[in-house]
PDB file of N, CA, C and O in Angstrom:
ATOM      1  N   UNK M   1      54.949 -25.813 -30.451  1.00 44.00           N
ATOM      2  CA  UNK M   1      54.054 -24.881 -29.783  1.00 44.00           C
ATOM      3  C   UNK M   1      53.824 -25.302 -28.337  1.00 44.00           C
ATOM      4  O   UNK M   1      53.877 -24.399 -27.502  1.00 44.00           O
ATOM      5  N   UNK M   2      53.591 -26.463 -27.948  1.00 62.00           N
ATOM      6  CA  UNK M   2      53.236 -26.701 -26.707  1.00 62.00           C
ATOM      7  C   UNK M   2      54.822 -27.299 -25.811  1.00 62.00           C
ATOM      8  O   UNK M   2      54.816 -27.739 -24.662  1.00 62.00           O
ATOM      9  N   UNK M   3      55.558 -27.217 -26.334  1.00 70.00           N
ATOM     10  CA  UNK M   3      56.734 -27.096 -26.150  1.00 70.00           C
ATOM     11  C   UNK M   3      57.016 -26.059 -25.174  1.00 70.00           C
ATOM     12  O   UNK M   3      57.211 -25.965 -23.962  1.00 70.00           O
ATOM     13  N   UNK M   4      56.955 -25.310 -26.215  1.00 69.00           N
ATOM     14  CA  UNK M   4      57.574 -23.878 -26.111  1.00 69.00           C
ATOM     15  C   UNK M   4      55.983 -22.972 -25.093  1.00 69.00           C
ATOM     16  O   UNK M   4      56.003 -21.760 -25.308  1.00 69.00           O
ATOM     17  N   UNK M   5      55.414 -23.181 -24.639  1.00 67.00           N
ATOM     18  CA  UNK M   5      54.507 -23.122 -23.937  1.00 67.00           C
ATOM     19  C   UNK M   5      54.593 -23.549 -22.581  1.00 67.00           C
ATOM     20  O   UNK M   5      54.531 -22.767 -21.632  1.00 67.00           O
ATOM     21  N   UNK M   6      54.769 -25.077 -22.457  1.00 69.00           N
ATOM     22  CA  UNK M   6      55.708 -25.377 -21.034  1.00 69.00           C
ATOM     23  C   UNK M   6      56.926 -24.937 -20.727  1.00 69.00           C
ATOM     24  O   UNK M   6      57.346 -24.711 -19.593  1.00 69.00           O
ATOM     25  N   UNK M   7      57.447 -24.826 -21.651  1.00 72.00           N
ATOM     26  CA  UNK M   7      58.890 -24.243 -21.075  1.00 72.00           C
ATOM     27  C   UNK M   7      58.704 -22.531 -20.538  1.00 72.00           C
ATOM     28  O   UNK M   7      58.962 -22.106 -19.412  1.00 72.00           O
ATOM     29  N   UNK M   8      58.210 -21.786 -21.655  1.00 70.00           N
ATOM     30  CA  UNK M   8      57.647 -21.082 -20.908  1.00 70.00           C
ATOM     31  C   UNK M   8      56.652 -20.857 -19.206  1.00 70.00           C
ATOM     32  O   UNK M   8      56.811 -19.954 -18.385  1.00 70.00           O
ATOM     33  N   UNK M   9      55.888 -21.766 -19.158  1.00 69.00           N
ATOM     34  CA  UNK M   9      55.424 -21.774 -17.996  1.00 69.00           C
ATOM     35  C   UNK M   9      56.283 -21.763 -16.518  1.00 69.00           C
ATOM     36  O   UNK M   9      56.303 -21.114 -15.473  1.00 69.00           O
ATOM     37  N   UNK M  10      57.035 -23.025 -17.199  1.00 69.00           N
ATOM     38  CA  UNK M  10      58.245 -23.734 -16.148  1.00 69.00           C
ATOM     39  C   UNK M  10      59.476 -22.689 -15.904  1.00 69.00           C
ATOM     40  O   UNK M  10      60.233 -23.000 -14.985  1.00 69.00           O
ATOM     41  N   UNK M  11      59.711 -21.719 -16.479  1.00 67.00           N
ATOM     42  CA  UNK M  11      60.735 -21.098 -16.450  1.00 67.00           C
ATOM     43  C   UNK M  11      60.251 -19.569 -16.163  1.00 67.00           C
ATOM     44  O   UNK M  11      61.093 -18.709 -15.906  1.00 67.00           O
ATOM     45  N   UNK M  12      58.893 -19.270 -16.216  1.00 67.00           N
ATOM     46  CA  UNK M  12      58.593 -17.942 -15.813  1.00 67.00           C
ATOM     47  C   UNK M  12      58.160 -18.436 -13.851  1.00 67.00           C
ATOM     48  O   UNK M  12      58.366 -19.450 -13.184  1.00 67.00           O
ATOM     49  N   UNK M  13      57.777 -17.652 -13.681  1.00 68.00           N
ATOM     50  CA  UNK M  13      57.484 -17.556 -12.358  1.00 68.00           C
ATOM     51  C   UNK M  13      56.075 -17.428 -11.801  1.00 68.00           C
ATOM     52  O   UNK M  13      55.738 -17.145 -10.651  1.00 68.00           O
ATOM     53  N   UNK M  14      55.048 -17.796 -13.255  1.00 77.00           N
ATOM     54  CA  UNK M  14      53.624 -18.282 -13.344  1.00 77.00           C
ATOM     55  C   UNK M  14      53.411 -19.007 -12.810  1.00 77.00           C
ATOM     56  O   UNK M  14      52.360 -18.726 -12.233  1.00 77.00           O
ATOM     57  N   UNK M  15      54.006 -20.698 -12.321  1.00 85.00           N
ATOM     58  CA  UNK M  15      53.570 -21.302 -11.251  1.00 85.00           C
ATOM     59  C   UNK M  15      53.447 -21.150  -9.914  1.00 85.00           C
ATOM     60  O   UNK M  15      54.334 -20.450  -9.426  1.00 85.00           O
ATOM     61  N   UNK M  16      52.616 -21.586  -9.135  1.00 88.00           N
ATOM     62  CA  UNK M  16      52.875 -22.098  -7.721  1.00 88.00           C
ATOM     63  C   UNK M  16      53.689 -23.846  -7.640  1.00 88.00           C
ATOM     64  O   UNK M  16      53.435 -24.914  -8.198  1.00 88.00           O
ATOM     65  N   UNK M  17      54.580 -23.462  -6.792  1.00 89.00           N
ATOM     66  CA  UNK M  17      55.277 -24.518  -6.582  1.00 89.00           C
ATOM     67  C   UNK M  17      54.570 -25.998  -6.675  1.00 89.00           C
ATOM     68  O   UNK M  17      55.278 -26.923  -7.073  1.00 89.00           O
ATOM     69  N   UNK M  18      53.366 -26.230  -6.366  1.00 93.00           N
ATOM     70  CA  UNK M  18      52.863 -27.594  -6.250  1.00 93.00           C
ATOM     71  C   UNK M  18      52.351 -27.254  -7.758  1.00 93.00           C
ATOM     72  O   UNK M  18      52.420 -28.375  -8.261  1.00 93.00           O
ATOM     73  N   UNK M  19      51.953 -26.524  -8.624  1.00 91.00           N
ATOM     74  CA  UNK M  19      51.533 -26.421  -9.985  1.00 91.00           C
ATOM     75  C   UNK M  19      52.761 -27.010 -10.890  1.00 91.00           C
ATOM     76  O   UNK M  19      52.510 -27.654 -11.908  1.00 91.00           O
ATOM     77  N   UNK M  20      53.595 -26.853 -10.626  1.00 88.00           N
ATOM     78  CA  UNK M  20      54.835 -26.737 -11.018  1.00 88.00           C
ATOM     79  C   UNK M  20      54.902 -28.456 -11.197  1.00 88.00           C
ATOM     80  O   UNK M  20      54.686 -29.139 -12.198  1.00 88.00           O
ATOM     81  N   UNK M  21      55.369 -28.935  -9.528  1.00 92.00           N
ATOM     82  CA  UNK M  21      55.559 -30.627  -9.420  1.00 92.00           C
ATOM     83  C   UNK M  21      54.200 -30.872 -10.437  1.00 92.00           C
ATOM     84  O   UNK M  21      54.633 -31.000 -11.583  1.00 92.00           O
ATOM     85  N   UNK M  22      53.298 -30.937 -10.423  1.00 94.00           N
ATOM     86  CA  UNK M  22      52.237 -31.462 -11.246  1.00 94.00           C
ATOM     87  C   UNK M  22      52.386 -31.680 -12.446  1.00 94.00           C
ATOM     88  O   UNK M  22      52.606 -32.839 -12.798  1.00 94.00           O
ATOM     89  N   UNK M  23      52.308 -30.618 -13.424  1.00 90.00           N
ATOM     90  CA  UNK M  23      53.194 -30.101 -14.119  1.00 90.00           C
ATOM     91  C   UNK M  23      53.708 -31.331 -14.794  1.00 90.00           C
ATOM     92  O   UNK M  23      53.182 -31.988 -15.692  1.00 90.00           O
ATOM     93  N   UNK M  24      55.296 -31.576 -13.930  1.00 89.00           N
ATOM     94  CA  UNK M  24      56.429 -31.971 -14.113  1.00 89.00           C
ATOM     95  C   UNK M  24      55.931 -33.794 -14.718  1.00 89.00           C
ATOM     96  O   UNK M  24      56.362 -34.407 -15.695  1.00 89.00           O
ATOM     97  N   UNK M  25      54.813 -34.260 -13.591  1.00 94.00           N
ATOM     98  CA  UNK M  25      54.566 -35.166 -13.298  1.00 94.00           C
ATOM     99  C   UNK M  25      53.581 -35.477 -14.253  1.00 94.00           C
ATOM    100  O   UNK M  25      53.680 -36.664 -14.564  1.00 94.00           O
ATOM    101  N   UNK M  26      52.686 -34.911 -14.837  1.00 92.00           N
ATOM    102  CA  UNK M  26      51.539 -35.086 -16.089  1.00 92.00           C
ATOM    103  C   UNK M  26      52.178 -35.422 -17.191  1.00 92.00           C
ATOM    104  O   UNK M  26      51.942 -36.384 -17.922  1.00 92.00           O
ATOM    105  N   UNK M  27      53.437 -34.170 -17.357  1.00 88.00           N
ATOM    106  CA  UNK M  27      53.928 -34.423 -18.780  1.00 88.00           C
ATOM    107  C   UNK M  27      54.742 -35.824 -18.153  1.00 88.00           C
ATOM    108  O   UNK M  27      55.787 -35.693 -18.791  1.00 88.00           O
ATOM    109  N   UNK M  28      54.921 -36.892 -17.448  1.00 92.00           N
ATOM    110  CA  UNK M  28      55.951 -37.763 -17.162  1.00 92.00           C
ATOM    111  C   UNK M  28      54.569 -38.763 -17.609  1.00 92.00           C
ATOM    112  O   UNK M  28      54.841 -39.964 -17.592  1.00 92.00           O
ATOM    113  N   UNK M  29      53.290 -38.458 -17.960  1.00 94.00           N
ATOM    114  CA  UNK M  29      52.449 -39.548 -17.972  1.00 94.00           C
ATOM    115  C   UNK M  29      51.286 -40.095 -16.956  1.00 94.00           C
ATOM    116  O   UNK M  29      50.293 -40.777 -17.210  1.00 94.00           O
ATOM    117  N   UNK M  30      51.951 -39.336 -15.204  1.00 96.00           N
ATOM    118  CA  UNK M  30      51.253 -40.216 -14.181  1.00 96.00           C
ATOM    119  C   UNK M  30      49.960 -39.736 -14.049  1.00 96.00           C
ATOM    120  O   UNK M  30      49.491 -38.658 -14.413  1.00 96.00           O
ATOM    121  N   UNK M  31      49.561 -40.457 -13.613  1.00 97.00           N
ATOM    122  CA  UNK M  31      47.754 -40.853 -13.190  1.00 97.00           C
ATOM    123  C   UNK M  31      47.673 -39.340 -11.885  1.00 97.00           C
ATOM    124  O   UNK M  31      48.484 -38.707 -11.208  1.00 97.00           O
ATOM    125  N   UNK M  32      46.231 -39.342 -12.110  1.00 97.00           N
ATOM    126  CA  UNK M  32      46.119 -38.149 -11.017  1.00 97.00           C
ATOM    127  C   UNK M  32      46.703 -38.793  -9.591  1.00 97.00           C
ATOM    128  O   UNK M  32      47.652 -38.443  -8.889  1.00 97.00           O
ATOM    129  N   UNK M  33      45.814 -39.795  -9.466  1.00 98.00           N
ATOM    130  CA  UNK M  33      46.206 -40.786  -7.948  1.00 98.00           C
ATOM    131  C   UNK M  33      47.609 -41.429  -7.759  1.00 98.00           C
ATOM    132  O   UNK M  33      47.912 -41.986  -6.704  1.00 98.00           O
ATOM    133  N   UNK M  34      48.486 -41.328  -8.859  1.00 98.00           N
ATOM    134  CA  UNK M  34      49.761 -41.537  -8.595  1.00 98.00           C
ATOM    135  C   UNK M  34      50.577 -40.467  -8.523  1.00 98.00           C
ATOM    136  O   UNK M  34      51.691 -40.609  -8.019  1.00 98.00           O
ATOM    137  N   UNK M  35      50.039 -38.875  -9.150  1.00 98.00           N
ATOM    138  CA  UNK M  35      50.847 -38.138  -8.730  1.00 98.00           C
ATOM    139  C   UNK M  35      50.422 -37.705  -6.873  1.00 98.00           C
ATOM    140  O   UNK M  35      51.291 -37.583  -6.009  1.00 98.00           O
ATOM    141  N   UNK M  36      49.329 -37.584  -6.691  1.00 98.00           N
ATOM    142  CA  UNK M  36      48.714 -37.419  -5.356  1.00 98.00           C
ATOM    143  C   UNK M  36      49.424 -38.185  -4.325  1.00 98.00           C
ATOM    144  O   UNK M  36      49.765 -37.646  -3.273  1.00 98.00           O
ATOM    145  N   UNK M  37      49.714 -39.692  -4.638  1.00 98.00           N
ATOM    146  CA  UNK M  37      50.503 -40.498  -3.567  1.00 98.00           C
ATOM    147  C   UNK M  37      52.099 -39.887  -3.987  1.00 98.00           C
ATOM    148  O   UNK M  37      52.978 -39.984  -3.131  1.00 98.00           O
ATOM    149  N   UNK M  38      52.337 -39.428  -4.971  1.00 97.00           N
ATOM    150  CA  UNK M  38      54.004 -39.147  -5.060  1.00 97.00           C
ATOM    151  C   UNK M  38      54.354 -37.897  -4.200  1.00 97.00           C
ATOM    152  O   UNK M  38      55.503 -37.835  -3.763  1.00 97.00           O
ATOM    153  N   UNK M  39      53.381 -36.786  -3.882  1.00 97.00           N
ATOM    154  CA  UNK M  39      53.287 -35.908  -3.246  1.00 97.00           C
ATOM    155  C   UNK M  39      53.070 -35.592  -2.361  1.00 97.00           C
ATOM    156  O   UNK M  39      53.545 -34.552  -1.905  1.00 97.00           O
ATOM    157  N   UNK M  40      52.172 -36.427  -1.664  1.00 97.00           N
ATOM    158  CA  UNK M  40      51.606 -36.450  -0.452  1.00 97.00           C
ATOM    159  C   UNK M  40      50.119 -35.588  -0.585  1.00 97.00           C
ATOM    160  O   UNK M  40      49.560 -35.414   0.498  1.00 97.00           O
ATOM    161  N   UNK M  41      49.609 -35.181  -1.466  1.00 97.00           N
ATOM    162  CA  UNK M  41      48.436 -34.892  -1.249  1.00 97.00           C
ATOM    163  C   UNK M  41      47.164 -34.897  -1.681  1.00 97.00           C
ATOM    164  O   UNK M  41      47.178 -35.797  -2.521  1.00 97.00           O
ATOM    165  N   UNK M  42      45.968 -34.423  -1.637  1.00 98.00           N
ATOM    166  CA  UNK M  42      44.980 -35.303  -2.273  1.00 98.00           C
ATOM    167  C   UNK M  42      44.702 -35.352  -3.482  1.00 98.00           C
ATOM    168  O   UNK M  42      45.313 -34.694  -4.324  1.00 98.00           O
ATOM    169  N   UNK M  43      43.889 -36.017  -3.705  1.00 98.00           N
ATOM    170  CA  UNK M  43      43.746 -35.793  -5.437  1.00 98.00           C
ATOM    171  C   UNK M  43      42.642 -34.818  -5.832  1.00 98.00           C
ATOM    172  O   UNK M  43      42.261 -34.671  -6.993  1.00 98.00           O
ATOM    173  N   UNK M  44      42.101 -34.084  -4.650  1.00 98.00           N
ATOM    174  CA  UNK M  44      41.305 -32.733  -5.206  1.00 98.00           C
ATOM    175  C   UNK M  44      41.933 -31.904  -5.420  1.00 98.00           C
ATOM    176  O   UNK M  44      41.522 -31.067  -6.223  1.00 98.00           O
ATOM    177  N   UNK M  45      43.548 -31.708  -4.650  1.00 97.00           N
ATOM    178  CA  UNK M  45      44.341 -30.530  -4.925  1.00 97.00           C
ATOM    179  C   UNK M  45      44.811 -30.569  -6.450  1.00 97.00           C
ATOM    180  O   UNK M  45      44.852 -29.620  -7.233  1.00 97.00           O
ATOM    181  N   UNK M  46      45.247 -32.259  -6.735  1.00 98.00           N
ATOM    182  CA  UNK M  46      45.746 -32.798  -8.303  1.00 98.00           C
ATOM    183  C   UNK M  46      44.698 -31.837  -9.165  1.00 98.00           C
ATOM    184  O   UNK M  46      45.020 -30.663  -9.347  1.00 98.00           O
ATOM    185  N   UNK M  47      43.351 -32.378  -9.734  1.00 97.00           N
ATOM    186  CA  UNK M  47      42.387 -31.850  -9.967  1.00 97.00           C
ATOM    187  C   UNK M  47      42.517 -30.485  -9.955  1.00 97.00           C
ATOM    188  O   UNK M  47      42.731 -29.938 -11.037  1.00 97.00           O
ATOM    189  N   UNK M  48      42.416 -29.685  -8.765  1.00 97.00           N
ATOM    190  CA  UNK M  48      42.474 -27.984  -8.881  1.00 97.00           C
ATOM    191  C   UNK M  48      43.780 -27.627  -9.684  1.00 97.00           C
ATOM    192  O   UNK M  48      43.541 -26.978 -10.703  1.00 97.00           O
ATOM    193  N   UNK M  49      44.997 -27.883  -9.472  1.00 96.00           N
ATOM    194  CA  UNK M  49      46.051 -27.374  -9.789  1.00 96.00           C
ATOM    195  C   UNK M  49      46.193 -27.556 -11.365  1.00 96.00           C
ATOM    196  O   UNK M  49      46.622 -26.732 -12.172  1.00 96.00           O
ATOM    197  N   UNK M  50      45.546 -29.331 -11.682  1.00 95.00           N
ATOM    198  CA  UNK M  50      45.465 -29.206 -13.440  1.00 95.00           C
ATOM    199  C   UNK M  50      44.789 -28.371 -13.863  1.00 95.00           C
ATOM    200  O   UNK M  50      45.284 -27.657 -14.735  1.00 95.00           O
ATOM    201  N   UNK M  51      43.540 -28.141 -13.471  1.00 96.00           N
ATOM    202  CA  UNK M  51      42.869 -26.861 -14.073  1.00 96.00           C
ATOM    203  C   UNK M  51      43.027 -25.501 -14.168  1.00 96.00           C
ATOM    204  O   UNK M  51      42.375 -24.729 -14.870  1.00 96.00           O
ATOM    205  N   UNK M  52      44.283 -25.157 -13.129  1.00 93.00           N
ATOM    206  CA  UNK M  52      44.629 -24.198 -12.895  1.00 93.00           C
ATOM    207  C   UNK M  52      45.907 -23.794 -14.256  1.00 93.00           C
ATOM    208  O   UNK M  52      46.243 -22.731 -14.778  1.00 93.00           O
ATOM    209  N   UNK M  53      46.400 -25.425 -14.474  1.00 90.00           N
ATOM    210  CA  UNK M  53      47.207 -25.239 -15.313  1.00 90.00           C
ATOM    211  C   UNK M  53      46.360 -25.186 -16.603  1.00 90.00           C
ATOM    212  O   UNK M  53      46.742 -24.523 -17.568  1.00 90.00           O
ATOM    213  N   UNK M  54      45.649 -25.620 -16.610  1.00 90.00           N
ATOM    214  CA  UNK M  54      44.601 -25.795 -18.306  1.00 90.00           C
ATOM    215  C   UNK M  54      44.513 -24.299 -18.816  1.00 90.00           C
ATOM    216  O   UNK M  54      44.561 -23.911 -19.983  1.00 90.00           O
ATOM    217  N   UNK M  55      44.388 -23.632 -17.781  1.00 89.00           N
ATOM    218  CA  UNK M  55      43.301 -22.129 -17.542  1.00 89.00           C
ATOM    219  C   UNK M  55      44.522 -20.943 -18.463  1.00 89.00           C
ATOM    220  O   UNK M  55      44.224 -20.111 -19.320  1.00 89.00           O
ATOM    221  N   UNK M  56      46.233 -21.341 -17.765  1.00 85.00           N
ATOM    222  CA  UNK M  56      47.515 -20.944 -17.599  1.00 85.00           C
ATOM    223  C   UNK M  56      47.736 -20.998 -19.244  1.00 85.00           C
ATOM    224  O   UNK M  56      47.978 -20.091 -20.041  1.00 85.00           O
ATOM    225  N   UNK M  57      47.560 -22.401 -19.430  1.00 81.00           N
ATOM    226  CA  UNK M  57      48.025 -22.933 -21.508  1.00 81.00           C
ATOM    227  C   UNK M  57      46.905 -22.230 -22.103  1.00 81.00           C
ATOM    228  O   UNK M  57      47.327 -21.654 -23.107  1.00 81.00           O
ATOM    229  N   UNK M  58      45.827 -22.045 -21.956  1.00 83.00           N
ATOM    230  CA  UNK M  58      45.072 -21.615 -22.827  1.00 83.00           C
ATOM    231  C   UNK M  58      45.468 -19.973 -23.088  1.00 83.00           C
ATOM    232  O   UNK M  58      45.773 -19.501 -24.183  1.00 83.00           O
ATOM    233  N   UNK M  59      45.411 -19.458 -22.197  1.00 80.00           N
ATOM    234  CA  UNK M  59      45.886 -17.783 -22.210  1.00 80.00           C
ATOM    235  C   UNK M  59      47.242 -17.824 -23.239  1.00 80.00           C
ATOM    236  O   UNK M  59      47.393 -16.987 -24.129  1.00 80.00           O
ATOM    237  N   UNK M  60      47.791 -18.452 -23.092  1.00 75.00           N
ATOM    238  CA  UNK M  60      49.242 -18.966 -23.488  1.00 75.00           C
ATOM    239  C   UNK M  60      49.209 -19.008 -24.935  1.00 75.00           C
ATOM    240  O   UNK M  60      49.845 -18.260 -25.677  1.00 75.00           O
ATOM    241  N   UNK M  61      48.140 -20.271 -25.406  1.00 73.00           N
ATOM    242  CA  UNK M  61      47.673 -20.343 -26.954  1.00 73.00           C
ATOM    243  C   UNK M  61      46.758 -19.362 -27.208  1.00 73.00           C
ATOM    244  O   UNK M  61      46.427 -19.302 -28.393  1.00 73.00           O
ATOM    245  N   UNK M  62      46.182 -18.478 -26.386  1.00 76.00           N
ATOM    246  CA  UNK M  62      45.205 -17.499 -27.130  1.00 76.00           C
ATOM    247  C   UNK M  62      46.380 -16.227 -27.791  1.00 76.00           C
ATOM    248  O   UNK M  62      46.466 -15.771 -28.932  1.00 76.00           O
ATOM    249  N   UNK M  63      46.967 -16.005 -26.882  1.00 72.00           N
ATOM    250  CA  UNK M  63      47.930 -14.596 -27.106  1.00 72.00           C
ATOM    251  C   UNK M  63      48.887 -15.164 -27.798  1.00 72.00           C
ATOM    252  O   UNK M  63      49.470 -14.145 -28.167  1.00 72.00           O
ATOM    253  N   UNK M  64      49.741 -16.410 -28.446  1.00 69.00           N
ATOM    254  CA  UNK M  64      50.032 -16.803 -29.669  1.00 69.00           C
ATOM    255  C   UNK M  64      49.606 -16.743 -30.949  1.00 69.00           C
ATOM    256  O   UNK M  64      50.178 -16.420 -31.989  1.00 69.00           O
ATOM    257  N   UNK M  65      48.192 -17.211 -30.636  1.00 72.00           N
ATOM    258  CA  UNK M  65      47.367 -17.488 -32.034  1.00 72.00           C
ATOM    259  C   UNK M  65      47.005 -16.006 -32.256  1.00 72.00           C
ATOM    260  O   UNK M  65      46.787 -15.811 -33.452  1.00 72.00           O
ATOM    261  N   UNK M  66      46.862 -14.855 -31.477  1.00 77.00           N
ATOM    262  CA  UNK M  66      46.533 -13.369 -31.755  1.00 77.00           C
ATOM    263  C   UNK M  66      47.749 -13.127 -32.609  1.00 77.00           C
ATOM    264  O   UNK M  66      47.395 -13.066 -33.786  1.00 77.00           O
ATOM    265  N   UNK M  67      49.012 -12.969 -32.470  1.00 69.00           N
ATOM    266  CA  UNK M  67      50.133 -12.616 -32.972  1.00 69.00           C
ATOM    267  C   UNK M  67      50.846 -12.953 -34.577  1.00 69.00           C
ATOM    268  O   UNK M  67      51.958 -12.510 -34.864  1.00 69.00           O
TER     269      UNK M  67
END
């Protein structure tokens, strides 16, 4: 399920590009402050963009679990 949920994400055109690297970089394990230094930017953007992604999976598992 959550598989098939990122892949979905990653392969539709639902991200913004820095959502995306994040993304890439969470499921790899890294720390907010290590993806922020891998990117160049701060770790409030880290922060916004995970939540942005939280917001993205949940819609994701709601309209699954309806079906």
């Amino acid at each position: 399920l959550t598989e098939c949920s990122l892949s979905y994400l990653m392969d539709s055109n639902k991200l913004s590009p820095i959502e995306s690297d994040i993304l890439k970089l969470t499921v790899q394990g890294k720390t907010k402050k290590e993806i922020s230094n891998e990117l160049d930017v701060p770790v409030k953007h880290v922060y916004n963009a995970q939540y942005r992604l939280k917001k993205k999976l949940y819609k994701i598992f709601y309209y699954i679990a309806i079906l």
